[in-house]
PDB file of C-alpha atoms in Angstrom:
ATOM      1  CA  ALA A 135     214.757  17.686 -44.761  1.00 79.00           C
ATOM      2  CA  GLN A 136     217.242  17.525 -41.912  1.00 87.00           C
ATOM      3  CA  SER A 137     215.931  16.641 -38.490  1.00 92.00           C
ATOM      4  CA  VAL A 138     217.008  15.386 -35.087  1.00 95.00           C
ATOM      5  CA  ALA A 139     215.048  13.576 -32.434  1.00 97.00           C
ATOM      6  CA  GLN A 140     215.665  13.359 -28.717  1.00 98.00           C
ATOM      7  CA  PRO A 141     213.543  10.448 -27.536  1.00 97.00           C
ATOM      8  CA  GLU A 142     213.755  11.242 -23.825  1.00 97.00           C
ATOM      9  CA  ASP A 143     212.169  14.315 -22.280  1.00 96.00           C
ATOM     10  CA  GLN A 144     214.062  13.731 -19.059  1.00 98.00           C
ATOM     11  CA  VAL A 145     217.023  11.705 -17.870  1.00 98.00           C
ATOM     12  CA  ASN A 146     217.737  11.079 -14.202  1.00 98.00           C
ATOM     13  CA  VAL A 147     221.127   9.929 -12.998  1.00 98.00           C
ATOM     14  CA  ALA A 148     222.956   9.779  -9.683  1.00 98.00           C
ATOM     15  CA  GLU A 149     226.057  11.866  -9.187  1.00 98.00           C
ATOM     16  CA  GLY A 150     229.179   9.906 -10.077  1.00 97.00           C
ATOM     17  CA  ASN A 151     227.349   7.581 -12.440  1.00 98.00           C
ATOM     18  CA  PRO A 152     227.800   7.706 -16.217  1.00 98.00           C
ATOM     19  CA  LEU A 153     225.178   9.604 -18.180  1.00 97.00           C
ATOM     20  CA  THR A 154     223.860   9.291 -21.710  1.00 98.00           C
ATOM     21  CA  VAL A 155     221.538  11.688 -23.500  1.00 98.00           C
ATOM     22  CA  LYS A 156     220.225  10.208 -26.737  1.00 98.00           C
ATOM     23  CA  CYS A 157     219.903  11.782 -30.152  1.00 98.00           C
ATOM     24  CA  THR A 158     219.054  10.363 -33.552  1.00 97.00           C
ATOM     25  CA  TYR A 159     219.245  12.226 -36.813  1.00 95.00           C
ATOM     26  CA  SER A 160     217.849  12.174 -40.308  1.00 93.00           C
ATOM     27  CA  VAL A 161     219.819  13.972 -42.994  1.00 88.00           C
ATOM     28  CA  SER A 162     220.540  13.933 -46.663  1.00 85.00           C
ATOM     29  CA  GLY A 163     224.265  13.931 -47.223  1.00 82.00           C
ATOM     30  CA  ASN A 164     226.926  14.178 -44.560  1.00 84.00           C
ATOM     31  CA  PRO A 165     225.632  15.429 -41.226  1.00 88.00           C
ATOM     32  CA  TYR A 166     226.994  18.310 -39.220  1.00 93.00           C
ATOM     33  CA  LEU A 167     225.855  17.550 -35.674  1.00 95.00           C
ATOM     34  CA  PHE A 168     226.036  19.618 -32.499  1.00 97.00           C
ATOM     35  CA  TRP A 169     225.273  19.443 -28.803  1.00 98.00           C
ATOM     36  CA  TYR A 170     224.357  22.486 -26.737  1.00 98.00           C
ATOM     37  CA  VAL A 171     223.442  22.924 -23.078  1.00 98.00           C
ATOM     38  CA  GLN A 172     221.132  25.531 -21.596  1.00 97.00           C
ATOM     39  CA  TYR A 173     221.011  26.584 -17.958  1.00 93.00           C
ATOM     40  CA  PRO A 174     217.949  28.414 -16.564  1.00 86.00           C
ATOM     41  CA  ASN A 175     217.440  31.881 -18.015  1.00 78.00           C
ATOM     42  CA  ARG A 176     220.579  31.579 -20.116  1.00 82.00           C
ATOM     43  CA  GLY A 177     221.435  31.187 -23.750  1.00 87.00           C
ATOM     44  CA  LEU A 178     222.822  28.019 -25.264  1.00 94.00           C
ATOM     45  CA  GLN A 179     226.384  26.941 -24.592  1.00 96.00           C
ATOM     46  CA  PHE A 180     228.245  24.918 -27.195  1.00 96.00           C
ATOM     47  CA  LEU A 181     229.490  21.521 -26.002  1.00 97.00           C
ATOM     48  CA  LEU A 182     230.807  19.727 -29.080  1.00 97.00           C
ATOM     49  CA  LYS A 183     230.277  19.015 -32.745  1.00 96.00           C
ATOM     50  CA  TYR A 184     230.814  16.285 -35.292  1.00 95.00           C
ATOM     51  CA  ILE A 185     231.839  17.344 -38.770  1.00 92.00           C
ATOM     52  CA  THR A 186     233.970  14.496 -40.044  1.00 86.00           C
ATOM     53  CA  GLY A 187     236.684  12.159 -38.853  1.00 86.00           C
ATOM     54  CA  ASP A 188     236.750  10.250 -35.578  1.00 89.00           C
ATOM     55  CA  ASN A 189     233.408   8.937 -34.471  1.00 92.00           C
ATOM     56  CA  LEU A 190     234.157   9.819 -30.846  1.00 95.00           C
ATOM     57  CA  VAL A 191     234.100  13.555 -30.326  1.00 96.00           C
ATOM     58  CA  LYS A 192     235.360  15.142 -27.125  1.00 96.00           C
ATOM     59  CA  GLY A 193     233.963  18.418 -25.944  1.00 96.00           C
ATOM     60  CA  SER A 194     233.701  20.823 -23.048  1.00 94.00           C
ATOM     61  CA  TYR A 195     233.211  19.964 -19.360  1.00 94.00           C
ATOM     62  CA  GLY A 196     234.163  16.304 -19.857  1.00 96.00           C
ATOM     63  CA  PHE A 197     231.384  15.544 -22.319  1.00 97.00           C
ATOM     64  CA  GLU A 198     231.830  13.409 -25.387  1.00 97.00           C
ATOM     65  CA  ALA A 199     229.573  12.114 -28.129  1.00 97.00           C
ATOM     66  CA  GLU A 200     229.675   9.082 -30.362  1.00 95.00           C
ATOM     67  CA  PHE A 201     228.672   9.398 -33.984  1.00 95.00           C
ATOM     68  CA  ASN A 202     227.145   6.175 -35.301  1.00 95.00           C
ATOM     69  CA  LYS A 203     226.334   6.290 -38.972  1.00 93.00           C
ATOM     70  CA  SER A 204     224.637   2.901 -39.173  1.00 93.00           C
ATOM     71  CA  GLN A 205     222.291   3.743 -36.316  1.00 95.00           C
ATOM     72  CA  THR A 206     222.039   7.435 -37.290  1.00 95.00           C
ATOM     73  CA  SER A 207     222.722   8.375 -33.693  1.00 96.00           C
ATOM     74  CA  PHE A 208     224.817  10.979 -31.926  1.00 97.00           C
ATOM     75  CA  HIS A 209     224.471  10.262 -28.209  1.00 98.00           C
ATOM     76  CA  LEU A 210     226.005  12.574 -25.622  1.00 98.00           C
ATOM     77  CA  LYS A 211     227.931  10.909 -22.814  1.00 98.00           C
ATOM     78  CA  LYS A 212     229.897  11.672 -19.684  1.00 98.00           C
ATOM     79  CA  PRO A 213     231.700   9.070 -17.586  1.00 97.00           C
ATOM     80  CA  SER A 214     230.844  10.623 -14.211  1.00 97.00           C
ATOM     81  CA  ALA A 215     227.911  13.009 -13.762  1.00 98.00           C
ATOM     82  CA  LEU A 216     228.010  16.083 -11.539  1.00 97.00           C
ATOM     83  CA  VAL A 217     225.065  17.813  -9.898  1.00 97.00           C
ATOM     84  CA  SER A 218     226.102  20.927 -11.814  1.00 95.00           C
ATOM     85  CA  ASP A 219     225.453  19.060 -15.083  1.00 96.00           C
ATOM     86  CA  SER A 220     221.725  19.352 -14.407  1.00 97.00           C
ATOM     87  CA  ALA A 221     220.396  21.410 -17.315  1.00 97.00           C
ATOM     88  CA  LEU A 222     218.560  21.236 -20.639  1.00 97.00           C
ATOM     89  CA  TYR A 223     220.494  19.579 -23.457  1.00 98.00           C
ATOM     90  CA  PHE A 224     219.855  20.091 -27.150  1.00 98.00           C
ATOM     91  CA  CYS A 225     221.019  18.016 -30.067  1.00 98.00           C
ATOM     92  CA  ALA A 226     221.125  19.887 -33.373  1.00 97.00           C
ATOM     93  CA  VAL A 227     221.868  19.411 -37.057  1.00 94.00           C
ATOM     94  CA  ARG A 228     223.010  21.999 -39.562  1.00 90.00           C
ATOM     95  CA  ASP A 229     220.922  22.532 -42.668  1.00 86.00           C
ATOM     96  CA  ILE A 230     222.718  24.316 -45.479  1.00 83.00           C
ATOM     97  CA  ALA A 231     220.697  26.271 -48.032  1.00 79.00           C
ATOM     98  CA  TYR A 232     221.456  26.632 -51.728  1.00 74.00           C
ATOM     99  CA  THR A 233     222.270  30.272 -51.010  1.00 75.00           C
ATOM    100  CA  GLY A 234     225.190  29.213 -48.859  1.00 75.00           C
ATOM    101  CA  GLY A 235     223.304  30.285 -45.800  1.00 80.00           C
ATOM    102  CA  PHE A 236     222.445  27.844 -43.095  1.00 83.00           C
ATOM    103  CA  LYS A 237     220.201  27.186 -40.152  1.00 87.00           C
ATOM    104  CA  THR A 238     220.516  24.973 -37.131  1.00 92.00           C
ATOM    105  CA  ILE A 239     217.658  22.590 -36.465  1.00 94.00           C
ATOM    106  CA  PHE A 240     217.293  21.667 -32.838  1.00 96.00           C
ATOM    107  CA  GLY A 241     215.763  18.697 -31.107  1.00 97.00           C
ATOM    108  CA  ALA A 242     213.094  19.209 -28.487  1.00 97.00           C
ATOM    109  CA  GLY A 243     215.636  19.019 -25.701  1.00 97.00           C
ATOM    110  CA  THR A 244     216.288  16.583 -22.867  1.00 98.00           C
ATOM    111  CA  ARG A 245     216.254  17.724 -19.281  1.00 97.00           C
ATOM    112  CA  LEU A 246     219.002  16.111 -17.245  1.00 98.00           C
ATOM    113  CA  PHE A 247     218.650  15.779 -13.485  1.00 98.00           C
ATOM    114  CA  VAL A 248     221.693  14.686 -11.533  1.00 97.00           C
ATOM    115  CA  LYS A 249     220.903  13.718  -7.969  1.00 97.00           C
ATOM    116  CA  ALA A 250     223.490  14.064  -5.213  1.00 95.00           C
TER     117      ALA A 250
ATOM    118  CA  LYS B 245     236.983  37.937 -26.574  1.00 71.00           C
ATOM    119  CA  ALA B 246     233.646  39.222 -25.426  1.00 84.00           C
ATOM    120  CA  GLY B 247     230.728  36.953 -26.135  1.00 94.00           C
ATOM    121  CA  VAL B 248     227.539  37.641 -28.024  1.00 97.00           C
ATOM    122  CA  THR B 249     225.580  40.419 -26.371  1.00 97.00           C
ATOM    123  CA  GLN B 250     221.879  41.068 -26.666  1.00 97.00           C
ATOM    124  CA  THR B 251     219.884  44.067 -25.568  1.00 97.00           C
ATOM    125  CA  PRO B 252     217.581  44.486 -23.871  1.00 97.00           C
ATOM    126  CA  ARG B 253     217.552  41.364 -21.721  1.00 96.00           C
ATOM    127  CA  TYR B 254     213.912  41.724 -20.763  1.00 97.00           C
ATOM    128  CA  LEU B 255     211.060  43.474 -22.486  1.00 97.00           C
ATOM    129  CA  ILE B 256     207.349  43.823 -21.800  1.00 98.00           C
ATOM    130  CA  LYS B 257     205.065  45.008 -24.570  1.00 97.00           C
ATOM    131  CA  THR B 258     201.355  45.018 -25.266  1.00 97.00           C
ATOM    132  CA  ARG B 259     199.545  43.508 -28.212  1.00 98.00           C
ATOM    133  CA  GLY B 260     199.768  45.564 -31.370  1.00 97.00           C
ATOM    134  CA  GLN B 261     203.012  47.257 -30.461  1.00 98.00           C
ATOM    135  CA  GLN B 262     206.257  46.716 -32.268  1.00 98.00           C
ATOM    136  CA  VAL B 263     209.652  45.834 -30.812  1.00 98.00           C
ATOM    137  CA  THR B 264     213.285  45.936 -31.883  1.00 98.00           C
ATOM    138  CA  LEU B 265     215.896  43.614 -30.427  1.00 98.00           C
ATOM    139  CA  SER B 266     219.616  44.098 -30.835  1.00 98.00           C
ATOM    140  CA  CYS B 267     222.524  41.688 -31.118  1.00 98.00           C
ATOM    141  CA  SER B 268     226.252  42.325 -31.153  1.00 98.00           C
ATOM    142  CA  PRO B 269     228.230  39.313 -32.400  1.00 97.00           C
ATOM    143  CA  ILE B 270     231.618  38.146 -31.251  1.00 96.00           C
ATOM    144  CA  SER B 271     234.314  40.336 -32.769  1.00 95.00           C
ATOM    145  CA  GLY B 272     235.264  39.007 -36.196  1.00 93.00           C
ATOM    146  CA  HIS B 273     232.107  36.946 -36.624  1.00 94.00           C
ATOM    147  CA  ARG B 274     230.248  37.788 -39.791  1.00 93.00           C
ATOM    148  CA  SER B 275     227.211  35.529 -39.637  1.00 94.00           C
ATOM    149  CA  VAL B 276     224.364  36.303 -37.259  1.00 96.00           C
ATOM    150  CA  SER B 277     221.306  34.139 -36.775  1.00 96.00           C
ATOM    151  CA  TRP B 278     218.145  34.582 -34.739  1.00 98.00           C
ATOM    152  CA  TYR B 279     216.063  31.915 -33.024  1.00 97.00           C
ATOM    153  CA  GLN B 280     212.817  31.940 -31.089  1.00 98.00           C
ATOM    154  CA  GLN B 281     212.478  29.666 -28.090  1.00 96.00           C
ATOM    155  CA  THR B 282     209.085  28.837 -26.581  1.00 96.00           C
ATOM    156  CA  PRO B 283     207.968  26.011 -24.301  1.00 93.00           C
ATOM    157  CA  GLY B 284     205.551  24.726 -26.907  1.00 90.00           C
ATOM    158  CA  GLN B 285     207.547  25.005 -30.117  1.00 93.00           C
ATOM    159  CA  GLY B 286     211.081  24.719 -28.801  1.00 94.00           C
ATOM    160  CA  LEU B 287     213.881  26.414 -30.689  1.00 96.00           C
ATOM    161  CA  GLN B 288     212.908  27.692 -34.093  1.00 97.00           C
ATOM    162  CA  PHE B 289     215.066  29.400 -36.690  1.00 96.00           C
ATOM    163  CA  LEU B 290     214.063  32.912 -37.721  1.00 97.00           C
ATOM    164  CA  PHE B 291     216.763  34.137 -40.105  1.00 94.00           C
ATOM    165  CA  GLU B 292     220.480  34.267 -40.839  1.00 94.00           C
ATOM    166  CA  TYR B 293     222.487  37.267 -42.030  1.00 95.00           C
ATOM    167  CA  PHE B 294     225.912  37.501 -43.591  1.00 93.00           C
ATOM    168  CA  SER B 295     227.513  40.660 -44.921  1.00 91.00           C
ATOM    169  CA  GLU B 296     224.283  42.611 -44.466  1.00 94.00           C
ATOM    170  CA  THR B 297     222.361  40.086 -46.594  1.00 93.00           C
ATOM    171  CA  GLN B 298     219.699  37.697 -45.418  1.00 93.00           C
ATOM    172  CA  ARG B 299     220.841  34.281 -46.599  1.00 91.00           C
ATOM    173  CA  ASN B 300     218.209  32.113 -45.029  1.00 90.00           C
ATOM    174  CA  LYS B 301     214.790  32.561 -43.504  1.00 92.00           C
ATOM    175  CA  GLY B 302     212.579  30.389 -41.346  1.00 93.00           C
ATOM    176  CA  ASN B 303     208.823  29.914 -41.489  1.00 93.00           C
ATOM    177  CA  PHE B 304     207.678  33.010 -39.676  1.00 96.00           C
ATOM    178  CA  PRO B 305     205.189  35.637 -40.821  1.00 96.00           C
ATOM    179  CA  GLY B 306     206.326  38.865 -42.409  1.00 95.00           C
ATOM    180  CA  ARG B 307     205.833  40.661 -39.085  1.00 97.00           C
ATOM    181  CA  PHE B 308     209.244  39.304 -38.209  1.00 98.00           C
ATOM    182  CA  SER B 309     212.079  41.068 -39.938  1.00 97.00           C
ATOM    183  CA  GLY B 310     215.725  41.716 -39.409  1.00 97.00           C
ATOM    184  CA  ARG B 311     218.775  43.426 -40.718  1.00 97.00           C
ATOM    185  CA  GLN B 312     222.514  43.408 -40.340  1.00 97.00           C
ATOM    186  CA  PHE B 313     224.797  46.406 -40.327  1.00 96.00           C
ATOM    187  CA  SER B 314     228.251  46.782 -41.833  1.00 95.00           C
ATOM    188  CA  ASN B 315     229.846  46.082 -38.434  1.00 93.00           C
ATOM    189  CA  SER B 316     227.935  42.756 -38.316  1.00 95.00           C
ATOM    190  CA  ARG B 317     225.627  43.924 -35.544  1.00 97.00           C
ATOM    191  CA  SER B 318     222.079  42.810 -36.136  1.00 98.00           C
ATOM    192  CA  GLU B 319     218.585  43.843 -35.173  1.00 98.00           C
ATOM    193  CA  MET B 320     215.323  42.019 -35.429  1.00 98.00           C
ATOM    194  CA  ASN B 321     211.943  43.688 -35.451  1.00 98.00           C
ATOM    195  CA  VAL B 322     208.535  42.296 -34.671  1.00 98.00           C
ATOM    196  CA  SER B 323     205.578  44.437 -35.662  1.00 95.00           C
ATOM    197  CA  THR B 324     201.985  44.169 -34.499  1.00 96.00           C
ATOM    198  CA  LEU B 325     202.857  41.990 -31.553  1.00 97.00           C
ATOM    199  CA  GLU B 326     200.653  39.050 -30.658  1.00 97.00           C
ATOM    200  CA  LEU B 327     200.423  37.150 -27.390  1.00 97.00           C
ATOM    201  CA  GLY B 328     202.070  34.166 -29.078  1.00 96.00           C
ATOM    202  CA  ASP B 329     205.197  36.205 -29.745  1.00 97.00           C
ATOM    203  CA  SER B 330     206.110  35.946 -26.072  1.00 98.00           C
ATOM    204  CA  ALA B 331     209.355  34.019 -26.116  1.00 97.00           C
ATOM    205  CA  LEU B 332     213.073  34.020 -25.517  1.00 96.00           C
ATOM    206  CA  TYR B 333     214.772  35.409 -28.608  1.00 97.00           C
ATOM    207  CA  LEU B 334     218.290  34.137 -29.076  1.00 97.00           C
ATOM    208  CA  CYS B 335     220.981  35.541 -31.285  1.00 97.00           C
ATOM    209  CA  ALA B 336     223.944  33.459 -32.420  1.00 97.00           C
ATOM    210  CA  SER B 337     227.088  34.416 -34.260  1.00 96.00           C
ATOM    211  CA  SER B 338     229.644  32.396 -36.179  1.00 94.00           C
ATOM    212  CA  PRO B 339     232.813  33.294 -38.031  1.00 91.00           C
ATOM    213  CA  ALA B 340     231.442  32.199 -41.436  1.00 81.00           C
ATOM    214  CA  THR B 341     234.754  30.644 -42.409  1.00 78.00           C
ATOM    215  CA  SER B 342     233.767  26.988 -42.623  1.00 74.00           C
ATOM    216  CA  GLY B 343     230.315  27.195 -44.083  1.00 73.00           C
ATOM    217  CA  GLY B 344     227.896  24.872 -42.406  1.00 78.00           C
ATOM    218  CA  ALA B 345     230.566  23.443 -40.123  1.00 85.00           C
ATOM    219  CA  ASP B 346     230.976  26.670 -38.172  1.00 89.00           C
ATOM    220  CA  THR B 347     230.151  26.678 -34.493  1.00 93.00           C
ATOM    221  CA  GLN B 348     227.445  29.123 -33.517  1.00 94.00           C
ATOM    222  CA  TYR B 349     227.856  30.967 -30.228  1.00 95.00           C
ATOM    223  CA  PHE B 350     224.719  32.160 -28.544  1.00 96.00           C
ATOM    224  CA  GLY B 351     223.916  35.256 -26.573  1.00 96.00           C
ATOM    225  CA  PRO B 352     221.932  35.223 -23.319  1.00 95.00           C
ATOM    226  CA  GLY B 353     218.708  36.077 -25.115  1.00 96.00           C
ATOM    227  CA  THR B 354     216.007  38.702 -24.845  1.00 97.00           C
ATOM    228  CA  ARG B 355     212.933  37.631 -22.907  1.00 96.00           C
ATOM    229  CA  LEU B 356     209.915  39.246 -24.587  1.00 98.00           C
ATOM    230  CA  THR B 357     206.574  39.228 -22.818  1.00 98.00           C
ATOM    231  CA  VAL B 358     203.517  40.393 -24.721  1.00 98.00           C
ATOM    232  CA  LEU B 359     200.516  41.358 -22.587  1.00 97.00           C
TER     233      LEU B 359
END
């Protein structure tokens, strides 16, 4: 079964410093991996995805993620954090059913606090 | 393009009642999925619809049901509400052109409180 794990409940970083939010995955076959962000009382906003190709994926708002097959990781990164980046971040993997349907399996989420 | 819309945004019900939530996908998107988000269980998949057919279903009791209309709009219904059904219910749509690689776009959610 497909799964993702986010080992950190919370990440604290100072504004202007680089940030990393960690994610590891367990899949059978080639993984389809996603990052989403959620602000209070809002739905999820798509940041980026890895399907195939370059291991470094660039996404919205200056975020990027590095796919590492040997370490089964897909960490989210940003070179310089902003206070407005403070939110809940979810790593996710796509699970495709034999019917052709699919579901997205989410990690538990990591809360990012960026201090001014 | 307008995003995914969900109505109502907030709902308060009592135990034993039933509720219907509505989702309008992004124009042109044919796949609609529903998720339940709670502090304890996180984000959990409920079901996915494509062309009015349920293609995938999560591990929820039969009290949870859904449907999709010919215009891709979707509704989910929860009957005989329990306190544990209090959650944020999120709808997501995708174009259904790239199979599992499609990006899902989420609506703002419906906050259901069961008293």
